[in-house]
Amino acid sequence: MTAALYAEWTKLRTVAGPFWLVALAAVLTTALSAAAAGAVTCAGAGCGVDAPMVALTGVQLGQAVVAVLAVMVVGDEYRTGMIRTTLAATPSRAVLLGAKSVVVAGATLAAAVPGVLGAWLAGRLIMPGRGFTAAHGYAPLSLTDGGTLRAFAGAALYLTLVALLSLGIAAAVRDAPTGVGVVLGVLYLAPILVAVVSDPDWERRLRQIMPSDAGSAILHTIDLPALPIGPWPGLGVLALWSAGALLLGGLLLRLRDA
Amino acid sequence: MIGLIRAELTKFRSVRGWLIGCGIAAVLMVLLAVVAAAGTDARVGGPGARGALPRASDGTPVLDGFTFLQQPLDGDGTLTVRVPSLTGVALRPPTPGDSVPDEQEQATPEPWAKAGLIIKAGTTSGSAYTAVMVTGSHGVRMQHDFIHDLAGPTDARWLRLVRSGGTVTAYASSDGAAWTTVGSAPLATGAMSAGIFVATPPHQEYEQFLGGTSVIGGGAIATGTFDNLTAAGIGAGGDWNLVSVGADDSPNRPESTSTRNGDTFVLRGGGDIAPVDGGTGPKLEQLLSGGFMALTVLAVLGVLFVTTEFRRGMVRTTFAATPSRVRVLAAKSVVLGAVTFAVGLVASTAALLVGTAIRGSNHYPADALTQVRIVVGTAALIAVATVLALAIGTILRRGAGAVAAVVVLITLPYILSAAAVLPAATADWVLRITPAAAFAVQQTVPEWPQVDQAYTPAFGFFPLPAWGGFAVLCGWTAVALVIAAALLRRRDA
Amino acid sequence: MEATIEVNDLRKAYGSTVALDGMTFTVAPGRVTAFVGPNGAGKSTTMRVVLGLDRVDAGTALVGGRPYRSLRTPLRHVGALLDASALHPARSGRDHLLWQAHSQGLRGQRVDEVLKLTGLADVGRRRAGGYSLGMRQRLGVAGALLGDPPVLMLDEPFNGLDPEGIRWMRGFLRALAAEGRAVLVSSHLMSELQDTAGHLVVVGRGKVVADTSVADLIAAASSDRVTLRTVARTEAMTALARVGATVAVTERDTLTVDGLPADRVVTVLSEAGVPFSEIAAHRATLEEAYMELTKDAVEFRATEVAR
């Protein structure tokens, strides 16, 4: 496992693509967060805006880049045919996928941590000027606040789990563009479905089981009891999706000809 | 060029996976229509669920309920009145044991509280009418046939309706001496009811927050004071008779009351005379929300259609056969656009038919032309978006990045706007400048200037008209194609 | 561990297409085994099965007595070159070897060794995407040698090599075998392996057609064929035909004699007093022997289909 891990790390760092994607994910996460923080206003006390969540809007965009990063780790090997060399070097599919998961998770965290910290900084600097003041019941975003910390740390975990989900799907479909299409389809489907389904029971159930919706429960800091699923259980649902995707990808990797 | 197009068509249809992709796109679209239809809550219900609503002459479902103090008017006549005050305030939700709902303190009156003169073909809900009124914050208006609304002076308090033959003309004045014409409208001759009225739509507050919207609604009551009422042409000595028109339409409506103190009348009541608010109920275009899935699948195909050529070096064969690379790009665009338009057309039609079969017509009504527009528009949107994917694939030459770019450009702005993540004003801007503007082709619910509701993307209202939004997507695609063509010419194959 | 590849009764079908139909052979150490057959005969599939890349419907493939997927550091047991172009174009050749080395717990030092060994030391840090096909083949061989494995398996290593490269590759393969390694080299061009392979596994349509040493095969194909140059053509034909040989005229003064060894031909002609200027025992080329074999395979298939 250590050797396979070392090999995957060498692979990742010896081409420029992943580096740029990590940088892009961090920058876009921060940029969209800053834009959202600048767009939202709080007119008065009790305006009901979840300030940390606004400051984490960029996660919606960052997840697309992270998905590309994770999908490429597998997709590039199939595109070039290098997967055969890889499997000849590491015949155990489980070990290989495990090593790739660790490397992808690491790379994603390398993007997510600065991206999320940037989002926090943007929110902290911009939002007080948009009415999120002490007078309206908002303290500046602080990572020492339990809920805020959960949201921001959770955002990094959310992105990591999205990357693992993408990795599993990529291993299953073996083609990078198709993999990205499937991942983004799954991630962006939920909000659209929720928008058209008006039956509250359906909506609640959808929000409980769709990976992006359930997973983003971790980003909420207010009105938690009203959420269809709690922050940590929600993240758990996403983790189950990721685990399922990796399991499927690993199984297909084992069963299919390379 | 024809030969080139045929060559590209052969390339497309000879890859089995791409044909399967087209099938998956169509199936997903129908599947989502089924989910959307089955997941519609009958209790939330649209106009259909509220019973048979009256219709305007063009079929628009309307509300017609108001407090009417009237006398018969059989022929020509002139009504004049002064409305010194009009207030429209929200009511607190009724608490058990309270017979009379409390009025809430309200800084600004209900904007579309109405008080004025009306001539109406009887007192049944939905009958033809012409009215002139002062409003909470929209000045004097003349309205007829529910959907027509003309603005008059903003500060006038004197109102006059003149019925002459088949025409009713409305006037307004600030002093009762100098009159300005607001407008005139046809109204059938014969026996009618004429008099003064008040109405106010329910109080509504739209709040948009991250991840959702809320509509806080509650009953509202309008209080209109009238004096200097004169009615030429109405039978002398007749009694003013209070009618609560369409009392059953909205169960939360406060009771209509009328008090007379000398020549001063005070009418109180709720209700409205206007098109219904279509933003919150089920909408026909929800059945086409699978367009996003179809679009994502087909965008993958669009990207693969070009990136696979680069990947396999096949592009050299292609360019050897057709040295003009721009023509190759054009042929690819034409083939891809045509194929995906056909797929989109079949998928949208099927989605609409299947969805309607499941859900019934329990949605804001859309006439045949609108239905054709949303189906053809969705197909065109999918086709152009797929060509955009092709162009971005050509520019980036990396399939995964291109797919992500297309989805992020088209789907993410829509989600951020329509799923109410962004504030309404920002959402409007996002839907003006990003390719997601094209989803305006799916909007079926019209915007009424005389109805106060949240005309925001979260409620299905797009800032641009259907074809304007579509043009934005076309603009993006055109620019991307030009860049792609320039890069194709400059780069080595 | 033993330096062998044992392939036993491999069967695999893609839908109705039979790729492997009872493929069985063993690759022994200390010699180069040529794995030849026409395109689509199942050579690459067999190699992928040996490497655990493709699954089989039946049969086993063992490397040093163990299935490939059970090896923990497989590149130390088997070095393989499948598709030399299967690399990330943006990664340098050295980095391409580096990650493989790391996967086996090897260090970068070993990478530089194999780069030098394959003559790539100067270009190792360049983008692999810019390599010529010949350089990629060398890089592939370098990758196969990384783990210093006792077994080597190379799929079409001569593809894209210039004459100089072909000569280098032949010498290299011979040297590797001389070190006691088992070397399996596939090719569809027999001539490339003329002086390199000691053993031959000829396949057609997913099964082994011949499994023999190169010397035996050539001897068998050569049979008793003698080329005879003489001015007295008619006399020679009469004399040889009388003792049962088949004689054919190939040129104006040249005869081909089948069915008699060269020394018998000399005796017969001397006894009959026929003059001759040159007599040579014909030695078939490997190419001819191979064509002979695969031709049979083709005919066999044709009749099978007709039935």
Short mmCIF file of C-alpha atoms in Angstrom, two decimals, chain A residues 65-250:
data_model
loop_
_atom_site.label_atom_id
_atom_site.label_comp_id
_atom_site.label_asym_id
_atom_site.label_seq_id
_atom_site.Cartn_x
_atom_site.Cartn_y
_atom_site.Cartn_z
CA VAL A 65 -13.32 21.59 -10.29
CA VAL A 66 -12.63 19.04 -7.60
CA ALA A 67 -14.73 16.53 -9.53
CA VAL A 68 -12.64 17.17 -12.65
CA LEU A 69 -9.45 16.70 -10.64
CA ALA A 70 -10.59 13.38 -9.21
CA VAL A 71 -12.02 12.09 -12.48
CA MET A 72 -8.79 12.90 -14.32
CA VAL A 73 -6.75 10.78 -11.93
CA VAL A 74 -8.46 7.73 -13.38
CA GLY A 75 -9.63 9.07 -16.72
CA ASP A 76 -6.18 10.11 -17.89
CA GLU A 77 -4.87 6.60 -17.35
CA TYR A 78 -7.60 5.11 -19.47
CA ARG A 79 -7.19 7.81 -22.10
CA THR A 80 -3.50 7.03 -22.55
CA GLY A 81 -3.73 3.29 -21.94
CA MET A 82 -1.37 3.73 -19.03
CA ILE A 83 -3.83 1.95 -16.79
CA ARG A 84 -2.33 -1.36 -17.98
CA THR A 85 1.12 -0.31 -16.84
CA THR A 86 -0.40 0.80 -13.55
CA LEU A 87 -2.26 -2.46 -13.00
CA ALA A 88 0.81 -4.45 -14.01
CA ALA A 89 2.75 -2.58 -11.35
CA THR A 90 -0.01 -2.80 -8.72
CA PRO A 91 -2.14 -5.84 -9.50
CA SER A 92 -4.37 -5.47 -6.45
CA ARG A 93 -7.28 -3.34 -7.57
CA ALA A 94 -8.27 -2.61 -3.99
CA VAL A 95 -4.79 -1.39 -3.13
CA LEU A 96 -4.66 0.72 -6.28
CA LEU A 97 -8.04 2.37 -5.69
CA GLY A 98 -7.17 2.85 -2.05
CA ALA A 99 -3.93 4.57 -2.97
CA LYS A 100 -5.68 6.75 -5.52
CA SER A 101 -8.35 7.65 -2.94
CA VAL A 102 -5.76 8.79 -0.44
CA VAL A 103 -3.89 10.85 -3.03
CA VAL A 104 -7.09 12.39 -4.39
CA ALA A 105 -8.34 13.17 -0.90
CA GLY A 106 -5.01 14.80 -0.11
CA ALA A 107 -5.01 16.87 -3.29
CA THR A 108 -8.60 17.91 -2.66
CA LEU A 109 -7.83 19.00 0.85
CA ALA A 110 -4.91 20.97 -0.55
CA ALA A 111 -7.48 22.83 -2.65
CA ALA A 112 -10.33 22.88 -0.17
CA VAL A 113 -8.49 24.17 2.89
CA PRO A 114 -7.15 27.34 1.24
CA GLY A 115 -10.38 27.73 -0.74
CA VAL A 116 -12.53 27.51 2.37
CA LEU A 117 -10.20 29.73 4.37
CA GLY A 118 -10.36 32.24 1.54
CA ALA A 119 -14.13 32.05 1.66
CA TRP A 120 -14.05 32.63 5.39
CA LEU A 121 -11.78 35.62 4.98
CA ALA A 122 -13.99 37.03 2.21
CA GLY A 123 -17.06 36.60 4.38
CA ARG A 124 -15.38 38.13 7.38
CA LEU A 125 -14.19 41.16 5.43
CA ILE A 126 -17.15 41.75 3.11
CA MET A 127 -20.25 40.76 5.04
CA PRO A 128 -20.10 43.34 7.85
CA GLY A 129 -20.34 46.00 5.13
CA ARG A 130 -23.50 44.35 3.81
CA GLY A 131 -25.49 44.69 6.99
CA PHE A 132 -24.19 41.64 8.82
CA THR A 133 -23.34 43.70 11.84
CA ALA A 134 -23.64 43.26 15.58
CA ALA A 135 -26.71 45.51 15.47
CA HIS A 136 -28.43 42.98 13.24
CA GLY A 137 -27.26 40.11 15.35
CA TYR A 138 -24.23 39.02 13.38
CA ALA A 139 -20.76 38.74 14.82
CA PRO A 140 -17.92 38.66 12.28
CA LEU A 141 -17.39 35.10 11.04
CA SER A 142 -15.17 33.38 13.55
CA LEU A 143 -13.74 29.92 13.33
CA THR A 144 -13.81 29.65 17.09
CA ASP A 145 -17.59 29.61 16.95
CA GLY A 146 -18.72 26.00 17.00
CA GLY A 147 -21.34 26.21 14.26
CA THR A 148 -19.19 28.31 11.99
CA LEU A 149 -16.23 26.01 12.47
CA ARG A 150 -18.43 23.03 11.66
CA ALA A 151 -19.63 24.68 8.48
CA PHE A 152 -16.17 25.63 7.22
CA ALA A 153 -14.42 22.42 8.23
CA GLY A 154 -17.44 20.57 6.90
CA ALA A 155 -17.11 22.36 3.58
CA ALA A 156 -13.59 21.01 3.19
CA LEU A 157 -14.82 17.52 4.07
CA TYR A 158 -17.74 17.93 1.69
CA LEU A 159 -15.38 18.72 -1.18
CA THR A 160 -13.19 15.77 -0.27
CA LEU A 161 -16.14 13.41 -0.29
CA VAL A 162 -17.28 14.82 -3.64
CA ALA A 163 -13.79 14.06 -4.98
CA LEU A 164 -13.99 10.47 -3.73
CA LEU A 165 -17.44 10.09 -5.25
CA SER A 166 -16.01 11.34 -8.52
CA LEU A 167 -13.08 8.94 -8.29
CA GLY A 168 -15.39 5.98 -7.84
CA ILE A 169 -17.61 7.03 -10.71
CA ALA A 170 -14.59 7.60 -12.94
CA ALA A 171 -13.31 4.11 -12.17
CA ALA A 172 -16.73 2.78 -13.13
CA VAL A 173 -17.19 4.69 -16.40
CA ARG A 174 -13.46 4.77 -17.37
CA ASP A 175 -13.78 7.95 -19.40
CA ALA A 176 -13.05 11.39 -18.04
CA PRO A 177 -15.67 13.51 -19.88
CA THR A 178 -18.39 10.96 -19.21
CA GLY A 179 -17.28 10.72 -15.60
CA VAL A 180 -17.49 14.48 -15.12
CA GLY A 181 -20.91 14.48 -16.78
CA VAL A 182 -22.21 11.77 -14.45
CA VAL A 183 -20.76 13.37 -11.33
CA LEU A 184 -22.07 16.85 -12.08
CA GLY A 185 -25.39 15.38 -13.17
CA VAL A 186 -25.73 13.65 -9.81
CA LEU A 187 -24.55 16.68 -7.84
CA TYR A 188 -26.63 19.31 -9.60
CA LEU A 189 -29.70 17.14 -10.07
CA ALA A 190 -30.88 17.44 -6.50
CA PRO A 191 -31.51 21.19 -6.39
CA ILE A 192 -33.40 20.99 -9.67
CA LEU A 193 -35.51 18.06 -8.53
CA VAL A 194 -36.24 19.72 -5.24
CA ALA A 195 -37.36 22.82 -7.10
CA VAL A 196 -39.98 20.96 -9.11
CA VAL A 197 -41.23 18.50 -6.55
CA SER A 198 -43.80 20.28 -4.45
CA ASP A 199 -44.97 17.42 -2.27
CA PRO A 200 -43.29 18.19 1.07
CA ASP A 201 -42.75 14.51 1.89
CA TRP A 202 -41.05 13.90 -1.44
CA GLU A 203 -38.99 17.01 -1.10
CA ARG A 204 -37.89 16.08 2.38
CA ARG A 205 -36.93 12.58 1.31
CA LEU A 206 -35.03 13.87 -1.71
CA ARG A 207 -33.12 16.28 0.46
CA GLN A 208 -32.27 13.44 2.78
CA ILE A 209 -30.89 11.10 0.15
CA MET A 210 -29.39 13.19 -2.65
CA PRO A 211 -25.64 13.50 -2.15
CA SER A 212 -25.22 17.22 -2.72
CA ASP A 213 -28.30 18.26 -0.77
CA ALA A 214 -27.76 15.99 2.19
CA GLY A 215 -24.05 16.73 2.16
CA SER A 216 -24.56 20.47 2.20
CA ALA A 217 -26.52 20.18 5.43
CA ILE A 218 -23.09 20.51 7.02
CA LEU A 219 -22.90 24.06 5.68
CA HIS A 220 -25.93 25.22 7.66
CA THR A 221 -25.54 26.96 10.97
CA ILE A 222 -29.05 28.18 11.75
CA ASP A 223 -32.48 26.57 11.84
CA LEU A 224 -30.87 23.17 12.11
CA PRO A 225 -33.99 21.42 13.44
CA ALA A 226 -35.87 22.53 10.32
CA LEU A 227 -33.37 20.81 8.05
CA PRO A 228 -34.52 17.51 6.57
CA ILE A 229 -31.28 15.98 7.82
CA GLY A 230 -28.77 17.09 10.42
CA PRO A 231 -25.33 18.40 9.47
CA TRP A 232 -23.30 15.34 10.41
CA PRO A 233 -25.85 12.72 9.30
CA GLY A 234 -26.11 14.68 6.03
CA LEU A 235 -22.40 14.51 5.50
CA GLY A 236 -22.68 10.84 6.36
CA VAL A 237 -25.16 10.35 3.53
CA LEU A 238 -22.66 11.89 1.13
CA ALA A 239 -19.96 9.66 2.59
CA LEU A 240 -22.17 6.66 1.89
CA TRP A 241 -22.53 7.79 -1.72
CA SER A 242 -18.78 8.16 -2.00
CA ALA A 243 -18.18 4.76 -0.44
CA GLY A 244 -20.78 3.22 -2.74
CA ALA A 245 -19.20 4.79 -5.80
CA LEU A 246 -15.73 3.61 -4.79
CA LEU A 247 -17.08 0.15 -4.11
CA LEU A 248 -18.75 0.04 -7.49
CA GLY A 249 -15.65 1.39 -9.22
CA GLY A 250 -13.42 -1.08 -7.42
#
